[in-house]
Coordinates of C-alpha atoms in Angstrom, one line a residue:
M903 CA -19.9 -28.3 -29.7
S904 CA -17.5 -25.9 -31.3
K905 CA -15.0 -24.1 -29.0
P906 CA -16.8 -21.0 -27.6
T907 CA -15.1 -17.6 -28.2
P908 CA -15.3 -14.7 -25.5
L909 CA -18.2 -12.2 -25.8
S910 CA -16.7 -8.7 -26.2
G911 CA -17.5 -6.3 -23.3
F912 CA -18.5 -9.1 -20.9
P913 CA -15.3 -9.6 -18.7
E914 CA -14.8 -12.9 -17.0
W915 CA -11.8 -12.6 -14.5
L916 CA -9.6 -15.4 -13.8
P917 CA -9.5 -16.6 -10.2
P918 CA -6.5 -14.5 -9.1
Q919 CA -8.2 -11.3 -10.7
R920 CA -11.5 -12.2 -9.0
A921 CA -9.9 -12.5 -5.8
I922 CA -8.6 -9.0 -6.2
E923 CA -11.9 -7.8 -7.1
Q924 CA -13.6 -9.3 -4.1
Y925 CA -10.8 -7.7 -2.0
V926 CA -11.5 -4.3 -3.6
V927 CA -15.2 -4.5 -3.1
D928 CA -15.1 -5.6 0.5
R929 CA -12.8 -2.5 1.3
I930 CA -15.0 -0.1 -0.5
R931 CA -18.0 -1.7 1.3
S932 CA -16.3 -1.4 4.6
T933 CA -15.6 2.4 4.0
F934 CA -19.1 2.9 3.1
E935 CA -20.6 1.5 6.2
L936 CA -18.1 3.5 8.2
Y937 CA -19.8 6.6 6.8
G938 CA -23.3 5.1 7.6
F939 CA -24.4 3.9 4.3
A940 CA -26.8 1.0 4.5
P941 CA -26.9 -1.6 1.8
L942 CA -29.3 -2.0 -0.9
E943 CA -29.9 -4.0 -3.9
T944 CA -32.6 -3.2 -6.5
R945 CA -33.8 -5.5 -9.5
A946 CA -31.9 -5.8 -12.5
V947 CA -34.7 -4.6 -14.8
E948 CA -36.8 -1.4 -14.9
P949 CA -39.7 0.0 -17.0
L950 CA -38.3 1.5 -20.1
D951 CA -40.2 4.8 -19.5
Q952 CA -38.1 5.2 -16.3
L953 CA -34.8 4.3 -18.0
L954 CA -35.3 6.7 -20.7
R955 CA -36.8 9.7 -19.0
K956 CA -33.6 11.3 -18.2
G957 CA -30.3 11.8 -20.4
E958 CA -29.3 10.6 -23.8
T959 CA -29.3 6.8 -22.8
S960 CA -31.6 5.2 -25.4
K961 CA -28.8 3.7 -27.5
E962 CA -27.4 2.1 -24.4
V963 CA -30.3 0.2 -22.8
Y964 CA -30.8 -3.5 -23.2
V965 CA -34.3 -4.4 -23.8
L966 CA -35.7 -7.6 -21.9
R967 CA -37.7 -10.0 -24.3
R968 CA -38.4 -13.7 -23.9
L969 CA -37.3 -15.7 -27.0
Q970 CA -40.6 -17.6 -27.6
A971 CA -42.8 -14.8 -26.3
A972 CA -46.3 -15.0 -28.3
A973 CA -46.8 -12.1 -30.6
E974 CA -49.7 -10.8 -28.5
D975 CA -47.8 -10.9 -25.4
A976 CA -46.0 -7.6 -24.8
S977 CA -45.5 -7.9 -21.1
D978 CA -41.8 -7.8 -21.2
E979 CA -41.3 -5.5 -24.1
S980 CA -41.5 -2.3 -21.9
L981 CA -38.6 -3.6 -19.7
G982 CA -34.9 -2.9 -19.8
L983 CA -31.7 -3.9 -18.0
H984 CA -30.6 -0.9 -15.8
F985 CA -27.7 1.0 -17.2
D986 CA -26.8 2.6 -13.9
L987 CA -27.8 2.3 -10.2
T988 CA -29.0 5.8 -9.7
V989 CA -32.3 5.6 -11.7
P990 CA -33.5 2.3 -10.0
F991 CA -32.5 3.8 -6.6
A992 CA -34.7 6.9 -7.4
R993 CA -37.4 4.7 -8.3
Y994 CA -36.9 2.6 -5.0
V995 CA -37.0 5.6 -2.9
L996 CA -40.4 6.7 -4.5
E997 CA -41.9 3.1 -3.8
N998 CA -40.6 2.7 -0.3
A999 CA -40.6 6.4 1.1
G1000 CA -43.0 5.3 3.8
K1001 CA -40.7 2.9 5.1
L1002 CA -37.4 4.8 5.0
T1003 CA -35.9 7.4 7.4
F1004 CA -34.7 10.3 5.7
P1005 CA -32.1 11.5 5.1
F1006 CA -31.5 8.2 3.8
R1007 CA -27.8 7.0 3.0
R1008 CA -27.7 3.8 0.9
Y1009 CA -24.7 2.0 -0.8
Q1010 CA -25.3 -0.4 -3.7
I1011 CA -22.8 -2.8 -5.5
Q1012 CA -24.3 -4.5 -8.4
K1013 CA -23.8 -5.3 -12.1
V1014 CA -25.2 -2.8 -14.8
W1015 CA -25.5 -3.2 -18.5
R1016 CA -24.8 -0.7 -21.3
G1017 CA -24.9 -1.4 -25.0
E1018 CA -21.8 0.7 -25.9
R1019 CA -18.7 -0.1 -27.9
P1020 CA -16.3 -2.1 -25.7
Q1021 CA -12.7 -1.1 -25.4
E1022 CA -10.0 -1.1 -22.7
G1023 CA -11.6 -0.3 -19.3
R1024 CA -15.1 -0.1 -20.8
Y1025 CA -17.5 -3.0 -20.8
R1026 CA -21.1 -3.9 -21.7
E1027 CA -21.5 -5.7 -18.3
F1028 CA -19.7 -4.3 -15.3
L1029 CA -19.7 -3.7 -11.6
Q1030 CA -20.5 -0.5 -10.0
A1031 CA -20.4 0.6 -6.3
D1032 CA -22.6 3.6 -5.7
I1033 CA -23.5 5.6 -2.6
D1034 CA -26.3 8.2 -2.5
I1035 CA -28.1 10.5 0.1
V1036 CA -31.5 11.5 -0.4
D1037 CA -33.8 13.6 1.7
R1038 CA -37.6 14.5 1.6
D1039 CA -38.4 18.0 -0.2
T1040 CA -35.0 19.7 0.5
L1041 CA -31.4 18.2 0.8
P1042 CA -28.7 20.2 2.6
F1043 CA -25.8 21.4 0.6
H1044 CA -23.2 20.0 2.9
Y1045 CA -23.9 16.5 1.7
E1046 CA -22.3 17.5 -1.7
A1047 CA -19.2 18.4 0.0
E1048 CA -19.2 15.1 2.0
I1049 CA -19.6 12.6 -0.9
P1050 CA -16.0 13.3 -2.5
L1051 CA -14.5 12.8 0.9
V1052 CA -16.1 9.5 1.3
I1053 CA -14.8 8.3 -2.2
G1054 CA -11.3 9.7 -1.4
D1055 CA -11.2 7.4 1.7
A1056 CA -12.5 4.5 -0.1
L1057 CA -10.0 4.6 -3.0
S1058 CA -7.1 5.6 -0.7
A1059 CA -7.6 2.4 1.3
L1060 CA -6.8 0.3 -1.9
P1061 CA -3.4 -0.7 -3.3
I1062 CA -4.0 1.5 -6.5
P1063 CA -2.5 4.7 -8.0
K1064 CA -3.6 7.9 -6.4
V1065 CA -7.0 9.5 -7.6
R1066 CA -7.7 12.9 -8.4
I1067 CA -11.4 14.0 -8.1
Q1068 CA -12.7 16.8 -10.5
V1069 CA -15.3 19.0 -9.2
N1070 CA -17.7 21.3 -11.0
N1071 CA -21.1 22.6 -10.4
R1072 CA -24.0 22.6 -13.1
K1073 CA -25.2 25.8 -11.7
V1074 CA -21.8 27.5 -12.7
C1075 CA -22.0 26.4 -16.4
E1076 CA -26.0 26.9 -16.6
G1077 CA -25.7 30.3 -14.8
F1078 CA -22.8 31.4 -17.1
Y1079 CA -24.6 30.3 -20.2
R1080 CA -27.8 32.1 -19.3
G1081 CA -25.6 35.1 -18.4
L1082 CA -24.2 35.0 -22.1
G1083 CA -27.7 34.9 -23.4
L1084 CA -28.0 31.2 -24.5
T1085 CA -31.5 29.9 -24.2
D1086 CA -30.7 26.2 -24.2
P1087 CA -28.2 25.7 -21.4
E1088 CA -28.8 21.9 -21.4
A1089 CA -27.7 21.7 -24.9
A1090 CA -24.5 23.7 -24.2
L1091 CA -23.7 21.3 -21.3
R1092 CA -24.0 18.3 -23.4
A1093 CA -21.7 19.8 -26.0
V1094 CA -19.0 20.8 -23.5
D1095 CA -19.2 17.3 -22.0
K1096 CA -17.8 16.2 -25.1
L1097 CA -14.7 18.3 -24.9
D1098 CA -12.1 15.7 -24.0
K1099 CA -13.6 13.4 -26.6
I1100 CA -13.9 15.7 -29.8
G1101 CA -11.8 18.7 -28.9
P1102 CA -12.8 22.5 -28.6
D1103 CA -13.2 23.0 -32.4
K1104 CA -15.7 20.4 -32.6
V1105 CA -17.4 21.4 -29.2
A1106 CA -17.7 25.0 -30.7
E1107 CA -19.6 23.7 -33.9
L1108 CA -21.9 21.7 -31.6
L1109 CA -22.6 24.8 -29.5
T1110 CA -23.5 26.7 -32.5
E1111 CA -25.6 23.9 -34.2
T1112 CA -27.3 22.5 -31.1
A1113 CA -27.4 25.3 -28.5
G1114 CA -27.7 28.3 -30.9
A1115 CA -24.6 30.1 -29.7
T1116 CA -22.9 32.6 -31.8
E1117 CA -19.2 32.3 -32.4
S1118 CA -18.5 34.7 -29.5
Q1119 CA -20.6 32.9 -27.2
A1120 CA -19.0 29.6 -28.1
K1121 CA -15.5 31.1 -27.4
A1122 CA -16.6 32.3 -24.1
C1123 CA -18.0 28.8 -23.2
L1124 CA -14.9 27.2 -24.1
R1125 CA -12.9 29.9 -21.9
L1126 CA -14.9 28.9 -18.9
A1127 CA -14.2 25.1 -19.7
E1128 CA -10.5 25.9 -19.7
I1129 CA -10.5 27.0 -16.1
S1130 CA -9.0 24.5 -13.5
A1131 CA -7.5 25.2 -10.1
P1132 CA -6.6 23.0 -7.1
D1133 CA -7.9 25.6 -4.7
T1134 CA -10.7 28.3 -4.6
S1135 CA -8.8 30.5 -7.3
F1136 CA -11.1 29.4 -9.8
E1137 CA -13.8 31.9 -8.6
S1138 CA -11.7 34.9 -9.6
A1139 CA -10.9 33.3 -12.8
V1140 CA -14.7 33.0 -13.6
R1141 CA -15.4 36.5 -12.5
A1142 CA -12.7 37.7 -14.6
L1143 CA -14.7 36.6 -17.7
G1144 CA -17.2 39.4 -17.0
V1145 CA -20.4 37.2 -17.2
E1146 CA -23.2 37.8 -14.5
H1147 CA -26.1 36.0 -13.6
P1148 CA -27.7 35.0 -10.0
L1149 CA -27.4 31.2 -10.7
L1150 CA -23.7 31.6 -11.5
D1151 CA -23.2 33.3 -8.2
E1152 CA -25.0 30.4 -6.3
G1153 CA -23.0 27.7 -8.1
L1154 CA -19.6 29.4 -7.5
A1155 CA -20.5 29.7 -3.7
E1156 CA -21.3 26.0 -3.5
L1157 CA -18.2 24.9 -5.5
V1158 CA -16.2 27.2 -3.0
L1159 CA -17.5 25.2 0.0
V1160 CA -16.9 21.9 -1.6
M1161 CA -13.3 22.9 -2.4
Q1162 CA -12.7 24.2 1.0
A1163 CA -14.0 21.0 2.7
A1164 CA -11.8 18.8 0.5
A1165 CA -8.6 21.0 1.3
E1166 CA -9.3 20.4 5.2
H1167 CA -10.0 16.6 5.0
A1168 CA -7.9 15.6 2.0
P1169 CA -5.6 18.1 0.7
G1170 CA -4.8 17.5 -3.1
L1171 CA -7.9 15.3 -3.6
C1172 CA -10.0 17.5 -5.4
V1173 CA -9.6 20.1 -8.3
A1174 CA -12.0 22.4 -9.4
E1175 CA -12.3 21.6 -13.4
L1176 CA -14.9 23.8 -15.0
K1177 CA -15.2 21.6 -18.2
I1178 CA -16.8 18.8 -16.2
A1179 CA -20.5 18.7 -17.0
R1180 CA -21.6 15.0 -16.9
G1181 CA -24.0 14.2 -19.8
L1182 CA -27.0 12.9 -17.9
D1183 CA -29.8 15.6 -17.7
Y1184 CA -30.8 14.8 -14.2
Y1185 CA -27.7 16.5 -12.5
T1186 CA -28.6 19.9 -11.1
G1187 CA -25.8 20.8 -8.8
T1188 CA -22.3 19.7 -7.9
V1189 CA -20.8 17.1 -10.3
Y1190 CA -17.7 14.7 -9.9
E1191 CA -15.5 12.8 -12.1
T1192 CA -12.5 11.0 -10.9
Q1193 CA -9.3 10.2 -12.6
L1194 CA -6.6 7.4 -11.9
V1195 CA -3.3 9.2 -11.8
G1196 CA -1.2 7.6 -14.7
F1197 CA -4.4 6.6 -16.5
E1198 CA -6.0 9.8 -17.2
R1199 CA -6.4 9.2 -20.9
F1200 CA -9.1 6.6 -20.2
G1201 CA -11.4 9.0 -18.4
S1202 CA -13.4 8.9 -15.3
I1203 CA -13.4 5.8 -13.1
C1204 CA -15.9 7.2 -10.7
S1205 CA -18.6 9.8 -11.3
G1206 CA -21.9 11.4 -10.0
G1207 CA -23.4 14.6 -8.7
R1208 CA -26.5 16.2 -7.4
Y1209 CA -30.0 15.6 -8.6
D1210 CA -33.1 17.5 -7.5
N1211 CA -35.9 15.9 -9.7
L1212 CA -35.0 12.5 -10.5
A1213 CA -36.9 10.9 -7.6
S1214 CA -40.0 12.8 -7.9
A1215 CA -43.8 12.0 -8.7
G1216 CA -46.6 14.6 -8.2
N1217 CA -46.1 16.6 -5.0
E1218 CA -43.3 14.3 -3.6
R1219 CA -39.8 15.1 -4.3
F1220 CA -36.7 13.5 -2.9
P1221 CA -33.5 15.4 -4.0
G1222 CA -30.3 13.5 -3.6
V1223 CA -26.6 13.5 -4.3
G1224 CA -24.4 10.3 -5.3
I1225 CA -21.3 8.9 -6.8
S1226 CA -20.6 5.8 -8.5
I1227 CA -17.3 3.9 -8.6
G1228 CA -16.7 1.9 -11.7
V1229 CA -15.3 -1.1 -10.1
S1230 CA -14.9 -3.4 -13.3
R1231 CA -13.4 -0.2 -15.3
L1232 CA -10.9 0.6 -12.5
L1233 CA -9.8 -3.1 -12.4
G1234 CA -9.8 -3.5 -16.0
L1235 CA -7.4 -0.8 -16.6
L1236 CA -5.2 -2.1 -13.7
F1237 CA -5.1 -5.6 -14.9
G1238 CA -4.3 -4.4 -18.5
A1239 CA -1.1 -2.6 -17.0
D1240 CA -0.4 -5.5 -14.6
A1241 CA -0.6 -2.9 -11.8
L1242 CA -2.1 -5.3 -9.3
S1243 CA -1.2 -8.7 -8.0
V1244 CA -2.2 -11.3 -5.6
S1245 CA 0.2 -13.3 -3.5
R1246 CA -1.2 -16.6 -4.3
P1247 CA -3.8 -17.6 -6.9
V1248 CA -6.2 -19.5 -4.4
P1249 CA -7.2 -18.9 -0.9
T1250 CA -5.7 -22.1 0.3
C1251 CA -3.1 -21.6 2.8
V1252 CA -2.5 -25.4 3.8
L1253 CA -2.7 -28.6 1.8
V1254 CA -3.1 -31.7 4.1
A1255 CA -1.1 -34.4 2.6
L1256 CA -2.7 -37.8 2.3
P1257 CA -0.5 -40.9 3.1
T1258 CA -3.1 -43.5 2.0
D1259 CA -6.8 -43.5 1.0
E1260 CA -7.6 -45.1 4.2
Q1261 CA -6.3 -42.2 6.3
R1262 CA -8.5 -39.6 4.4
A1263 CA -11.1 -39.4 7.3
A1264 CA -8.3 -38.6 9.7
C1265 CA -6.8 -36.0 7.2
D1266 CA -10.4 -34.5 6.9
R1267 CA -10.6 -34.0 10.5
T1268 CA -7.3 -32.5 10.7
A1269 CA -8.4 -30.0 8.0
A1270 CA -11.5 -29.3 9.8
V1271 CA -9.5 -28.2 12.9
L1272 CA -7.3 -25.8 10.9
R1273 CA -10.5 -24.4 9.2
R1274 CA -12.2 -23.7 12.5
R1275 CA -9.3 -21.7 13.6
G1276 CA -9.6 -19.5 10.3
I1277 CA -6.8 -21.2 8.1
A1278 CA -8.0 -22.0 4.7
T1279 CA -7.2 -25.8 4.0
E1280 CA -7.9 -28.5 1.7
V1281 CA -7.0 -32.2 1.6
S1282 CA -4.8 -33.7 -1.3
P1283 CA -6.9 -35.1 -4.0
S1284 CA -5.0 -38.3 -4.2
A1285 CA -2.7 -40.5 -2.0
A1286 CA 0.4 -40.0 -4.4
K1287 CA 3.8 -40.0 -3.5
Y1288 CA 4.7 -37.0 -1.4
G1289 CA 6.8 -35.3 -4.0
K1290 CA 3.7 -35.3 -6.3
Q1291 CA 1.6 -33.8 -3.8
I1292 CA 4.0 -31.1 -3.1
R1293 CA 4.3 -30.4 -6.7
F1294 CA 0.4 -30.1 -6.7
A1295 CA 0.5 -27.7 -3.9
E1296 CA 3.2 -25.7 -5.8
R1297 CA 1.1 -25.5 -9.0
R1298 CA -1.8 -24.4 -6.9
G1299 CA 0.2 -21.8 -5.1
I1300 CA -0.5 -23.2 -1.7
P1301 CA 2.4 -22.2 0.6
Y1302 CA 2.2 -24.8 3.3
V1303 CA 1.9 -28.9 3.2
W1304 CA 0.8 -30.6 6.4
F1305 CA 2.0 -34.2 6.8
P1306 CA 0.2 -36.4 9.2
G1307 CA 2.4 -38.3 11.6
S1308 CA 2.7 -42.1 11.5
D1309 CA 2.9 -44.7 14.5
G1310 CA 2.2 -41.9 17.0
A1311 CA 4.8 -39.3 15.5
Q1312 CA 4.1 -35.5 15.6
D1313 CA 2.4 -34.1 12.5
T1314 CA 4.7 -31.6 10.8
V1315 CA 4.0 -28.8 8.4
K1316 CA 6.6 -27.7 5.5
D1317 CA 6.7 -24.3 4.0
I1318 CA 7.5 -25.4 0.5
R1319 CA 8.9 -22.2 -0.6
S1320 CA 11.8 -22.2 1.9
G1321 CA 11.9 -26.0 2.6
T1322 CA 11.5 -25.3 6.4
Q1323 CA 9.7 -28.2 8.1
I1324 CA 8.5 -28.1 11.7
D1325 CA 6.4 -30.1 14.3
A1326 CA 3.0 -28.7 14.5
D1327 CA -0.5 -29.4 16.1
P1328 CA -3.5 -28.3 14.3
M1329 CA -5.0 -26.8 17.4
T1330 CA -2.0 -24.5 17.9
W1331 CA -0.2 -23.9 14.8
T1332 CA -0.6 -20.7 12.9
P1333 CA 1.0 -19.6 9.7
P1334 CA 2.6 -15.9 9.6
A1335 CA 0.0 -13.0 9.1
A1336 CA 1.2 -12.4 5.4
D1337 CA 0.2 -16.1 4.6
L1338 CA -3.2 -16.5 6.3
R1339 CA -4.9 -14.7 3.5
Q1340 CA -4.1 -13.7 -0.1
Q1341 CA -2.4 -10.6 -0.1
I1342 CA -3.2 -7.9 -2.9
T1343 CA -0.3 -5.6 -3.8
R1344 CA 1.1 -3.4 -6.5
P1345 CA 4.2 -4.7 -8.1

């Protein structure tokens, strides 16, 4: 067998990085549960007609097919791996509406797959952490103001750089475009959403080609997209552009409320950024994108928004609002910058030294006592000289070595970093709190 080569876009973290990822996921999960979100996991595959019915995603979906499926067997051809967790969640709500209590709050932490070009912080297989709130028939607006506050708490609890949540409302953009006289506001939204990627000149061309905008209409769209404010002053800036439409009024009022709630709960967390549109067609109200301060050039690490019609079938309608943290994206950027570290590469706190092979059972009992008290422990793999066993612990990053007493003598434990060695009883000895678990820090 030839030496395998890594697959681009499918990250496999080393154990220290995986430990950081698990820590991050645990902290995010804990915050979500503090806000009352219940855990959920959906299947990895969805029918293609569900995956492709909203937004420009057809080029990103991985299709599921058995290698040796018979030509006449098309049972798998209509299935694809999910590219996000919102579309599967909407399907789940429709299927289980009779068993759920509304408004339904759920969190979901799972892998997703997208067939896009891999680059730094962007993968084909990656972990997302989502929250959504859905209700039957109508969803009160105040949930749109709550979502960024949850994310602010979740991310501020992590040892990562500050985040800034950019907020807009699709009604502001759509109402503005309709007020200008554009007849295809969705095409205009998709064009403006590419502003950071292709620049204003190319966006102006797209607005003309795909949304039917005149030169003056395209310039007005770009002027709207230039508006940014850390407070509610964006409203007067939009009004100054002289465009009027009832939907624009509604969107501005809602965006003001979001910014006011953010200013009260977490000053400086949110900024009104009127170029934020979100490319997926199912968003209908508030939209969010989150930048990691110092890593802005890589784009959003957390995004989402309000959707009214995604979870709907016939007369059943379940509007919702949600947001997704790109866990792998966030960590990939920080790992690439060496911006996160772990205090030791393994969970093990104590290595029980093995005097002889005949004493392994006794050493296993000592290790079991320590583990029952919550101290991660392993027994030395062999009865080598103690110097070799200590070096083994050093290579593994294990801070303490436990030496069984001989001829009735007391056991001892050694901090191999400082060289300090003391008498110890496995029933009572406890390491310092900083050594009990792996610690995640920023260098």
